[in-house]
Short mmCIF file of C-alpha atoms in Angstrom, two decimals:
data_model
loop_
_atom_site.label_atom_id
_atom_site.label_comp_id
_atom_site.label_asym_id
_atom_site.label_seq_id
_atom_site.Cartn_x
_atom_site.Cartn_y
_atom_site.Cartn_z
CA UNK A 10 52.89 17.32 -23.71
CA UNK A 11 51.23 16.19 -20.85
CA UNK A 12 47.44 17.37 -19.73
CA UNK A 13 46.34 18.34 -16.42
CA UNK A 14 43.03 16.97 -15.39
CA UNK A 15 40.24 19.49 -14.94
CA UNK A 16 37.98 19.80 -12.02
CA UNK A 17 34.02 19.03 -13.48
CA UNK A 18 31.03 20.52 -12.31
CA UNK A 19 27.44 20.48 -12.42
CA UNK A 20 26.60 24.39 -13.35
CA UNK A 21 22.54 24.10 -13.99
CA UNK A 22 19.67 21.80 -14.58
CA UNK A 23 16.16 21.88 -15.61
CA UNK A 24 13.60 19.86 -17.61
CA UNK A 25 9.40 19.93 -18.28
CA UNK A 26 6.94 18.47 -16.52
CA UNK A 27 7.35 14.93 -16.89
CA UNK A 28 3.79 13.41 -18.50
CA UNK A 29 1.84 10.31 -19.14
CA UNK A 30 2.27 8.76 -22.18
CA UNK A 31 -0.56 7.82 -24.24
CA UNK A 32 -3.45 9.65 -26.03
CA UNK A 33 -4.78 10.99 -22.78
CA UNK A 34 -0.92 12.66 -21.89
CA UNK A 35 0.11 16.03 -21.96
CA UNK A 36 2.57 15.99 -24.56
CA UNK A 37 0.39 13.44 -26.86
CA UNK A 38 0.28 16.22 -29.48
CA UNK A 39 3.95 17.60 -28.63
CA UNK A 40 6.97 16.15 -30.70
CA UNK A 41 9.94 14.98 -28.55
CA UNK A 42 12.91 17.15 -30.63
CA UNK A 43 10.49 20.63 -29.29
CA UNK A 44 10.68 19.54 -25.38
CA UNK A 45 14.76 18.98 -25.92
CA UNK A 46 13.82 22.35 -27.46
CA UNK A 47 12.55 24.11 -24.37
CA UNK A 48 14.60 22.72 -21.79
CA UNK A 49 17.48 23.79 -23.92
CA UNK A 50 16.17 27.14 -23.88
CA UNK A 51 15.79 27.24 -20.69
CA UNK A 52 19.10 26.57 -19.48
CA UNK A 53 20.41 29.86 -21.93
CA UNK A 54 17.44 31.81 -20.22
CA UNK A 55 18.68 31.50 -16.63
CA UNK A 56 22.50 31.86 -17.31
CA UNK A 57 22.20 34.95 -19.40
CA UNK A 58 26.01 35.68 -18.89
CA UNK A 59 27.15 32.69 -20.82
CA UNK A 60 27.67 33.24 -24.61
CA UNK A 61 25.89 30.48 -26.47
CA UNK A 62 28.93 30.52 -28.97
CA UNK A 63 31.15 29.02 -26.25
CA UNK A 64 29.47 25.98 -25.83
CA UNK A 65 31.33 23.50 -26.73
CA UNK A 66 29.10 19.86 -27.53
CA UNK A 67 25.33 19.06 -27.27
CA UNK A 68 24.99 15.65 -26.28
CA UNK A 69 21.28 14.26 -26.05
CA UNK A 70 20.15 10.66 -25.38
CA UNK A 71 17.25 9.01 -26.47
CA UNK A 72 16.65 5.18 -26.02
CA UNK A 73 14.36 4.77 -29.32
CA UNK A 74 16.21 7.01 -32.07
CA UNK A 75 13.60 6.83 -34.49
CA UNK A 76 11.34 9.71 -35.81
CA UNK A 77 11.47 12.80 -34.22
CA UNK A 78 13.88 11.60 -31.57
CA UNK A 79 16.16 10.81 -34.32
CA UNK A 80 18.24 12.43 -36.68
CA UNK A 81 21.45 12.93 -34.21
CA UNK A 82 19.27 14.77 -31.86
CA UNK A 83 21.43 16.84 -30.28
CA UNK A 84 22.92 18.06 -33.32
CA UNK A 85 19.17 18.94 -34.12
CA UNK A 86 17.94 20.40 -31.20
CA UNK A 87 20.75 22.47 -31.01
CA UNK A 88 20.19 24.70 -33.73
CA UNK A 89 15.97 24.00 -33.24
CA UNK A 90 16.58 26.06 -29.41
CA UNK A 91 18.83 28.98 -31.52
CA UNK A 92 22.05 27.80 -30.71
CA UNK A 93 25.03 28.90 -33.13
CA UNK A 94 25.16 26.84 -36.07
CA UNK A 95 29.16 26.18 -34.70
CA UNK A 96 27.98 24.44 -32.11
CA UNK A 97 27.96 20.56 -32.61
CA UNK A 98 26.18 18.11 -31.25
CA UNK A 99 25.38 13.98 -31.04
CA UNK A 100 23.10 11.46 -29.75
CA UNK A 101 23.61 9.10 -27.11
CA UNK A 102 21.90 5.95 -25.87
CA UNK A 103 22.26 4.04 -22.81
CA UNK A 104 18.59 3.22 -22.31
CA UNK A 105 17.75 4.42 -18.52
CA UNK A 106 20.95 5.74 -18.20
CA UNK A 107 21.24 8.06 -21.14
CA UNK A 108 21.05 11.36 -20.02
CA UNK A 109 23.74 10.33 -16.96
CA UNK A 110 25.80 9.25 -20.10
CA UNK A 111 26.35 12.19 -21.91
CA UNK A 112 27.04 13.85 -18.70
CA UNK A 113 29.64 11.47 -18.16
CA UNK A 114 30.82 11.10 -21.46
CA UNK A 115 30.64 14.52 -21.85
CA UNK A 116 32.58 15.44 -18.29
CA UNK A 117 35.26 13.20 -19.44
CA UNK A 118 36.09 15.43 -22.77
CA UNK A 119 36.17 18.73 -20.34
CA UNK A 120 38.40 17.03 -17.72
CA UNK A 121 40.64 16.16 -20.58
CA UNK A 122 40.41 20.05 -21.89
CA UNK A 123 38.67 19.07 -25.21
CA UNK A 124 35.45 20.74 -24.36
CA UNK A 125 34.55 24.23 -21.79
CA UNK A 126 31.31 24.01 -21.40
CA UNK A 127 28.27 21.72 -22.79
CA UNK A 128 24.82 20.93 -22.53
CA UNK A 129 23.97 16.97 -21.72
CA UNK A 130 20.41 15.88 -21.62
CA UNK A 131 17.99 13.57 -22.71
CA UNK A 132 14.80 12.97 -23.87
CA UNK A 133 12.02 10.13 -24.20
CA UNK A 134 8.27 10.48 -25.70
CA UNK A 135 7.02 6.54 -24.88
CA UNK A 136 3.40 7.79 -26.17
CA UNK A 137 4.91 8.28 -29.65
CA UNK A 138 7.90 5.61 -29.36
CA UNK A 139 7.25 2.99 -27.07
CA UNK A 140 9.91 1.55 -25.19
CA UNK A 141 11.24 -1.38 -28.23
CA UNK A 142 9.70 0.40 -30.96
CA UNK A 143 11.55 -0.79 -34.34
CA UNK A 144 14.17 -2.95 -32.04
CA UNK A 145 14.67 -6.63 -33.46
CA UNK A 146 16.73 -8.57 -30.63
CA UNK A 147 19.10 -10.84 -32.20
CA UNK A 148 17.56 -14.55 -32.05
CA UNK A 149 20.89 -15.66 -29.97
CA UNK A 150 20.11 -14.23 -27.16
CA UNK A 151 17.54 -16.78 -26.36
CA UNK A 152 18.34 -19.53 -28.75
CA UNK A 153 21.62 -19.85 -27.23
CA UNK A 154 20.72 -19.82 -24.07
CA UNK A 155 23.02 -16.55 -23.67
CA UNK A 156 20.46 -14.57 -21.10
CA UNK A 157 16.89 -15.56 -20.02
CA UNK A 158 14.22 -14.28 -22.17
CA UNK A 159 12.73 -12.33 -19.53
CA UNK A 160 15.61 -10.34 -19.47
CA UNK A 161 13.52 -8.59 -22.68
CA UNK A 162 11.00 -7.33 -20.43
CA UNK A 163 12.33 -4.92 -17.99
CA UNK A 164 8.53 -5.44 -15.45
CA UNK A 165 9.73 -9.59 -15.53
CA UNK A 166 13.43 -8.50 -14.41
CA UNK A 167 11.81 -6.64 -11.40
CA UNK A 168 10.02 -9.86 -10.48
CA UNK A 169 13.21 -12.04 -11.15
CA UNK A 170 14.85 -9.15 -7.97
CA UNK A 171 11.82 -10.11 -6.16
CA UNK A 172 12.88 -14.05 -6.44
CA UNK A 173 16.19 -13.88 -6.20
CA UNK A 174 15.58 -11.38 -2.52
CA UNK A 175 11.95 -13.37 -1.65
CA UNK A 176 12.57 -10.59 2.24
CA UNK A 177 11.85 -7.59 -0.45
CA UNK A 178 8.17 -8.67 -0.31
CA UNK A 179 5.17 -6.35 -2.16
CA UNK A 180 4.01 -4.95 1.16
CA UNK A 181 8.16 -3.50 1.44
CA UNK A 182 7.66 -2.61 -1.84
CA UNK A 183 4.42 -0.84 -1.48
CA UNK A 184 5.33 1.07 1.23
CA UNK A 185 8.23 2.63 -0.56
CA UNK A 186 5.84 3.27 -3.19
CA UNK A 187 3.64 5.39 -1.02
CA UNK A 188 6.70 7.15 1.09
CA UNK A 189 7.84 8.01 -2.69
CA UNK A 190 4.20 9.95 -3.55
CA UNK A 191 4.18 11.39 -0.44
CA UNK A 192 7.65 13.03 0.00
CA UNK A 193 7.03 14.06 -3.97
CA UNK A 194 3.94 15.96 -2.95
CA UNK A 195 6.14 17.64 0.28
CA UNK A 196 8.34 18.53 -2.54
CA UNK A 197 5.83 20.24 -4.70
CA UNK A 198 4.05 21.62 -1.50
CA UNK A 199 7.59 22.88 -0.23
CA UNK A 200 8.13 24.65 -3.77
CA UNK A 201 11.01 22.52 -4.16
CA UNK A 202 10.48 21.37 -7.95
CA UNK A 203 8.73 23.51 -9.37
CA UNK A 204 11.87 25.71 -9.88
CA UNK A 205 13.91 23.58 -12.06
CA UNK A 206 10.84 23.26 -14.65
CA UNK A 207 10.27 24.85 -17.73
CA UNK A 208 6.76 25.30 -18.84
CA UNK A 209 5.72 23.80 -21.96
CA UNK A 210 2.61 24.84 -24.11
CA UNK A 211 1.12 21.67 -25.42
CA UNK A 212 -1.76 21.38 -27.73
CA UNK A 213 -4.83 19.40 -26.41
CA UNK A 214 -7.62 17.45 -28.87
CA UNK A 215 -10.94 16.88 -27.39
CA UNK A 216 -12.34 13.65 -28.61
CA UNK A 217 -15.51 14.27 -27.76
CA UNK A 218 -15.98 18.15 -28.70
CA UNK A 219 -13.92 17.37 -31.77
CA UNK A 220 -11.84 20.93 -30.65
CA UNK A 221 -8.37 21.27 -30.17
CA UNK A 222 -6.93 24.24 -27.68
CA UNK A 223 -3.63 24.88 -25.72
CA UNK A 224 -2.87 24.47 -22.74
CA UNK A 225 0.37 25.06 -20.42
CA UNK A 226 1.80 21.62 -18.46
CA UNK A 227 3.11 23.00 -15.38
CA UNK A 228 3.94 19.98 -13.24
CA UNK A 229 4.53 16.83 -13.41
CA UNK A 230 1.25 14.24 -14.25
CA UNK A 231 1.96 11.00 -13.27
CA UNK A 232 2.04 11.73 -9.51
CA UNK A 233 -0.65 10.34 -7.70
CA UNK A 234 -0.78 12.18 -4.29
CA UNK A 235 -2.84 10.30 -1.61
CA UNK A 236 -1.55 6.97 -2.30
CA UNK A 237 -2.45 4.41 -0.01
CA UNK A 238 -1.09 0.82 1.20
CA UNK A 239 -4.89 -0.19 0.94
CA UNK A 240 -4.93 0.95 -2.82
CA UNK A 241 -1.83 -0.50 -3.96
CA UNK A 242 -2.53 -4.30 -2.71
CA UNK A 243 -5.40 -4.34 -4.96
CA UNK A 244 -3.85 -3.51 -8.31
CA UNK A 245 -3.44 -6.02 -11.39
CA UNK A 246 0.42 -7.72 -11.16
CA UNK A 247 0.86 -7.57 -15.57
CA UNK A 248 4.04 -9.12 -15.69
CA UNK A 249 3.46 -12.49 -13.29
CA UNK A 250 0.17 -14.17 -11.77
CA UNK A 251 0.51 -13.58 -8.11
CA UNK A 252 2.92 -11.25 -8.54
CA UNK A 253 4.64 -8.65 -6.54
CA UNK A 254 5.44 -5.73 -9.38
CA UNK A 255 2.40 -3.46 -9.86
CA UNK A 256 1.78 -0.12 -11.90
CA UNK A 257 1.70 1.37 -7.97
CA UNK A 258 5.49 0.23 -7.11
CA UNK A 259 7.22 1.06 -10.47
CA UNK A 260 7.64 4.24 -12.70
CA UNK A 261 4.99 4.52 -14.93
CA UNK A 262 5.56 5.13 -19.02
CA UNK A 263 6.33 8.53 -19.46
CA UNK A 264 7.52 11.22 -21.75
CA UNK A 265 9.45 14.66 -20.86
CA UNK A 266 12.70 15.85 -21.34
CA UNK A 267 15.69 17.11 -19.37
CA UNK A 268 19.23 19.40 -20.19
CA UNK A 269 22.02 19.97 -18.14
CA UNK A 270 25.19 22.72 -18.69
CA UNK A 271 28.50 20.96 -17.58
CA UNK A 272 31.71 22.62 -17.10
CA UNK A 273 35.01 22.80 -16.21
CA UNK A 274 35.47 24.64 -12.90
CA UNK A 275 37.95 27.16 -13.50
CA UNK A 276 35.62 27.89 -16.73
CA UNK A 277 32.42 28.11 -14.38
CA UNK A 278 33.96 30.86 -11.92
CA UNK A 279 35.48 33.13 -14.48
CA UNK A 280 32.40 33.51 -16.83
CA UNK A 281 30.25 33.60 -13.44
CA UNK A 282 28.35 30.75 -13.47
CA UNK A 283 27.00 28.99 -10.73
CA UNK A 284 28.90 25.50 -9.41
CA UNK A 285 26.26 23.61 -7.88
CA UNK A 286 28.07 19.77 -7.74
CA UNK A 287 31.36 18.78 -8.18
CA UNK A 288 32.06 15.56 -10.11
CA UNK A 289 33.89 13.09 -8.05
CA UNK A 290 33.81 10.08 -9.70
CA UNK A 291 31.52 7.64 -11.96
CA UNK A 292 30.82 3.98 -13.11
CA UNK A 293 28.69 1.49 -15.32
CA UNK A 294 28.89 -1.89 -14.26
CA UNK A 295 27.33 -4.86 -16.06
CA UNK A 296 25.02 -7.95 -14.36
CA UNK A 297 23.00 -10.89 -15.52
CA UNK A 298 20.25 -8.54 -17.67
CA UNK A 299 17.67 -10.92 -16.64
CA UNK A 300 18.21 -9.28 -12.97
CA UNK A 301 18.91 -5.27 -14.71
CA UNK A 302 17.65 -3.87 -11.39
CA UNK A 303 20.80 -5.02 -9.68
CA UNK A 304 23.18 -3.15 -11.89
CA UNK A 305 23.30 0.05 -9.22
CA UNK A 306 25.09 -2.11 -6.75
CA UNK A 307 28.73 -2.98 -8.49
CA UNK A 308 28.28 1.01 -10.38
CA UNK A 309 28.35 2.11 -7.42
CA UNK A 310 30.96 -0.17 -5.77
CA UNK A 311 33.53 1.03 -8.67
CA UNK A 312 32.82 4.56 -8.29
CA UNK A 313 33.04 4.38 -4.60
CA UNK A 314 36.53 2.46 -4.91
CA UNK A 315 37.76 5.22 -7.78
CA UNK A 316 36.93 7.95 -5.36
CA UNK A 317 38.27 6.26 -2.71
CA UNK A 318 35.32 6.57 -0.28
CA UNK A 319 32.96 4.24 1.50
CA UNK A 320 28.84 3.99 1.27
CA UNK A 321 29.05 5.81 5.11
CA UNK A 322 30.99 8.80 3.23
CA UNK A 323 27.42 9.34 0.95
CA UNK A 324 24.99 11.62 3.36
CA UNK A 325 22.59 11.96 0.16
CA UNK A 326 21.31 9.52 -2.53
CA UNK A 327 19.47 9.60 -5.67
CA UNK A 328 18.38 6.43 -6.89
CA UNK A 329 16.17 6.03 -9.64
CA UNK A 330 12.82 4.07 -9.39
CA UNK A 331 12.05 2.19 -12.02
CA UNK A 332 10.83 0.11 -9.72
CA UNK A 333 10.59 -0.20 -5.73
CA UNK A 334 12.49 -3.43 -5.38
CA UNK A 335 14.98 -2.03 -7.29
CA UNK A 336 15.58 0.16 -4.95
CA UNK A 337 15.06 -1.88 -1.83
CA UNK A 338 17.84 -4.40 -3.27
CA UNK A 339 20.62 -1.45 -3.05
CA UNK A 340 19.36 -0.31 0.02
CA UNK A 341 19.42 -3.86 1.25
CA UNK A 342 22.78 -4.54 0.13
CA UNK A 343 24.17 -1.70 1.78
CA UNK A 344 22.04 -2.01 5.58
CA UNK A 345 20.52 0.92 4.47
CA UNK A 346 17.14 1.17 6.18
CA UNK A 347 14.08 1.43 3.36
CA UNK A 348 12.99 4.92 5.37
CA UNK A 349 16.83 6.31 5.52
CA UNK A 350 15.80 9.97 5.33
CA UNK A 351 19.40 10.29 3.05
CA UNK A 352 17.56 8.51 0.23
CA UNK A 353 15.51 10.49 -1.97
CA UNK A 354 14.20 13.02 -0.18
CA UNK A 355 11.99 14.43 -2.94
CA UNK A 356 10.55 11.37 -3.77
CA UNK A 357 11.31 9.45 -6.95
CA UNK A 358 10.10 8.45 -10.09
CA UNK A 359 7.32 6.19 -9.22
CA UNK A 360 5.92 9.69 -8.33
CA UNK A 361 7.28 11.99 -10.89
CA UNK A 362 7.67 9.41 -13.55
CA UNK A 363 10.55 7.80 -15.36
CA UNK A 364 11.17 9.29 -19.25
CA UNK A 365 13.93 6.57 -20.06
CA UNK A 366 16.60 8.90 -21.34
CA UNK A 367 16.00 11.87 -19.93
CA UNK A 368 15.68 10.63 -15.67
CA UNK A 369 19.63 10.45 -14.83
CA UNK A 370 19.93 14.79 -14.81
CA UNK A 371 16.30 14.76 -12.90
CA UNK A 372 18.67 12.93 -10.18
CA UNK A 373 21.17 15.23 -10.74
CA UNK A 374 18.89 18.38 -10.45
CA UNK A 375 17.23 17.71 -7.07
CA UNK A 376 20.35 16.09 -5.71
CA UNK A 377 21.97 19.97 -6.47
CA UNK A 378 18.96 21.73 -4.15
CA UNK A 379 19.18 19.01 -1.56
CA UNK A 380 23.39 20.10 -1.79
CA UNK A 381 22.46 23.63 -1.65
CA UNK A 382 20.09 23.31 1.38
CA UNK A 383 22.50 20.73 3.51
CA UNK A 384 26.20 22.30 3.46
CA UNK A 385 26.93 19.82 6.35
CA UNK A 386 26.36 16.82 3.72
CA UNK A 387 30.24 16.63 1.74
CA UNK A 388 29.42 13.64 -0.95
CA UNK A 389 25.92 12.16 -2.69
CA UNK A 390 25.77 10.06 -5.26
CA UNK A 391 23.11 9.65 -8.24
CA UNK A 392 22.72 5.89 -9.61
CA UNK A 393 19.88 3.96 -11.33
CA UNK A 394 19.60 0.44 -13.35
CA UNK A 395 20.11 -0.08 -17.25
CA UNK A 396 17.80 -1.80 -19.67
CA UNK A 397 19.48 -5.67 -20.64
CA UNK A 398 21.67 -5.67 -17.36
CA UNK A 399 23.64 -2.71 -16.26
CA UNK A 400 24.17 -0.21 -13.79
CA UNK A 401 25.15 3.70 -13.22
CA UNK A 402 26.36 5.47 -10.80
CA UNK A 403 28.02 9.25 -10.34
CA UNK A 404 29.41 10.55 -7.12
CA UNK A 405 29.28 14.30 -6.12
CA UNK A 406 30.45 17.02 -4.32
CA UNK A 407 29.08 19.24 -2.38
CA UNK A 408 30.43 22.57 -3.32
CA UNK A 409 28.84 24.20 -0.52
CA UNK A 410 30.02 22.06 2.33
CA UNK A 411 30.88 23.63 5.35
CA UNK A 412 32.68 21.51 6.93
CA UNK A 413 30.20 19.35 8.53
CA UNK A 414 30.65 15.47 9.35
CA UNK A 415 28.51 13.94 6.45
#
C-alpha cells in the first residue's frame, strides 16, 4: 500500500551552557550521560501537554562512544531523564554533524510514518573524552597514499582551506572572529539565549582549598566578550609556523549537550505543540578530508537542488564555526559578503563553543527564534563541516512567514 509523505517539523530545542573542557571547566566533575539527562528533561518540562509514552525514538550522538558517552546513549539517557521504559532509543555518530544526524535520520522515519514524535540530540564532554580518544586510524589511509595525513588533524585541514583560498587571509579571519564574540554578547545582552538553556548544577573541586561545593552553570563559558583584532594577531598558530588558524578564529574544545523534539506536523497541531521550523530538505556531501571545512558547500548545493531553491531563496543562515575560514570559504563561494547580516546573527561557536556532537540542534535552536522574530524571512538553512571530509546541510521553513519577499 502506498505511504504518503509527512510534513516534518522542528517542535522545541534546548541544551546547557556549553563549557570549557579541561580541569578548570564547568562540567569537569559532571558525567556526559547526566547533561543528555537535563536537556532531556527539559524539553518534557516545557511541553507539559505531550505524554512521554508517545515518543516514539531517542536518538543521541556522540563522536567518542566510550565511557559514559557510551552504552547506546540514547537508549540510556532515556530512561536516566524518566522516560517510559517503552521508549527506545540509539546512538549516532557523525562527528560534527551528529546531533543534525539524528534529526535527519530521525525526520526521515516520521516522514515515512514509522515514528510521531522523537527526541534527537547530542552530546560531547572533550575534558573527559578528547576528540580521538581510543580511535586507531587504519594505517592505509596514509600508507597508501589514500588522503593526506593532515586530514587527521581537523586545526591542519583549516590551514590546508587557508592554502587552497590564500584571499581568506588571518586578518579576514580574525575579524569574523571578533564580529562572532560580539554579536554572541548582543545575543546574551538581548536575552536571546538564555531561554533555550537549561541550568545545570555542577560540582566544583578547589585545588587549592582542597573543598569541593556546587555551583549552577548558567551560560555559556567559552565566550570571550571584548575581543579585539589587536588581541587575536598575537596568539600562538599550534597547528603551522606562521600560520593563520589560532585558538581566537576557531571553536574552542568544549563539552555540553543539546536535545531536540521532532515531529510530524499533523502530530504537532493536534497534541498542541508548538511548530517552530518546517523541514524542507537536507544533505551530506563528501570532499577531500584533508580540506573537511569545505564539505558545507556541495551539502548545501544538494539540498538546495532537492528543494528546488537557490542560495538568494535563504534570508537566514546558520553555519557552524569550527573555524573562521571555514566559514569565509562558503560565504566566498556563494558572493556572500563576510558581514552579511543573514549569517549568524547570534554569533557562532567560536563564541559559544563547539561540543562536537551536540552543535548541529544549537543551529537549529537559534535559527527557530531568528524564524520567530523575522516572519518576512520564508527559508534558512543550518550547515556545518564533518570530521575526515564531509559536509551537512538542512533547509527550513519558516512557519511563521507572512508573506514577505525573503
Amino acid at each position: 500500500m502506498p505511504r504518503t509523505v509527512r510534513d516534518v517539523v522542528f517542535v522545541d530545542g534546548v541544551r546547557t551552557p556549553f563549557g570549557k573542557a579541561g580541569p578548570k571547566g564547568i562540567y569537569h566533575e559532571t558525567r556526559a550521560d547526566d547533561l543528555v539527562v537535563k536537556a532531556i528533561r527539559e524539553l518534557l518540562r516545557r511541553n507539559p501537554g505531550l505524554d512521554p509514552a508517545k515518543i516514539d525514538e531517542v536518538a543521541i550522538a556522540a563522536t567518542t562512544q566510550i565511557g559514559d558517552q557510551g552504552l547506546t546513549l540514547g537508549r540510556t539517557a532515556g530512561i536516566l531523564a524518566g522516560l517510559p521504559q517503552s521508549v527506545p532509543g540509539y546512538s549516532i555518530d557523525r562527528m560534527c554533524a551528529g546531533a543534525l544526524t539524528a534529526v535527519t535520520s530521525t525526520a526521515g522515519s516520521i516522514a515515512f510514518g514509522a515514528y510521531d514524535i522523537v527526541v534527537a540530540g547530542g552530546v560531547e564532554h572533550m575534558g573527559r573524552h578528547p576528540m580521538g580518544e581510543g580511535v586507531d586510524p587504519n594505517p592505509r589511509f596514509v600508507s597508501e597514499k589514500l588522503v593526506d595525513e593532515s586530514a587527521l588533524f581537523m586545526g591542519m585541514t583549516a590551514e590546508n582551506l587557508h592554502d587552497r583560498f590564500p584571499h581568506l587571509t588571518k586578518r579576514r579571519a580574525d575579524e569574523y572572529a571578533v564580529r562572532s564574540q560580539e554579536k554572541a554578547a548582543k545575543a546574551y545582552a538581548d536575552g536571546k539565549i538564555q531561554q533555550d538553556l537549561v541550568p545545570v548544577s555542577v560540582r566544583r573541586t578547589s585545588p587549592e582549598a582542597g573543598e569541593t561545593g556546587w555551583g549552577l552553570a548558567t551560560q555559556d563559558e567559552p565566550m570571550r566578550p571584548g575581543t579585539t583584532l589587536e588581541t587575536l594577531a598575537g596568539l600562538k598558530t599550534p597547528f603551522r609556523t606562521h600560520g593563520r588558524v589560532t585558538a581566537g578564529n576557531a571553536a574552542g574544545l568544549n563539552d555540553g549537550a543539546t536535545a531536540s523534539l521532532i515531529a510530524a506536523e499533523d502530530f504537532a497541531r493536534a497534541h498542541d505543540l508548538p511548530v517552530r521550523m518546517r523541514l524542507v530538505s537536507y544533505a551530506f556531501a563528501g570532499v577531500e578530508p584533508e580540506v573537511m571545512g569545505y564539505g558545507p558547500i556541495p551539502a548545501t548545493e544538494k539540498a538546495l537542488a532537492q528543494a528546488g531553491l537557490s542560495i538568494s531563496d535563504i534570508g537566514l543562515f546558520e553555519i557552524n564555526e569550527a573555524f573562521a575560514v571555514q566559514v569565509l570559504a562558503f560565504l566566498d563561494h556563494y558572493g556572500i559578503a563576510d558581514d552579511d547580516s543573514r549569517v549568524n546573527q547570534y554569533g557562532g561557536a567560536i563564541a559559544y563553543g563547539h561540543p562536537l556532537a551536540s552543535s548541529g540542534v544549537r543551529l537549529m535552536t537559534q535559527l527557530a527564534r531568528q524564524f520567530e522574530e523575522q516572519p518576512e524571512v520564508r527559508y534558512g538553512l543550518t550547515t556545518m563541516c564533518v570530521g575526515f571530509g564531509m559536509g551537512a546541510t538542512v533547509v527550513w521553513e519558516n512557519p511563521h512567514f507572512d508573506g514577505g519577499t525573503k
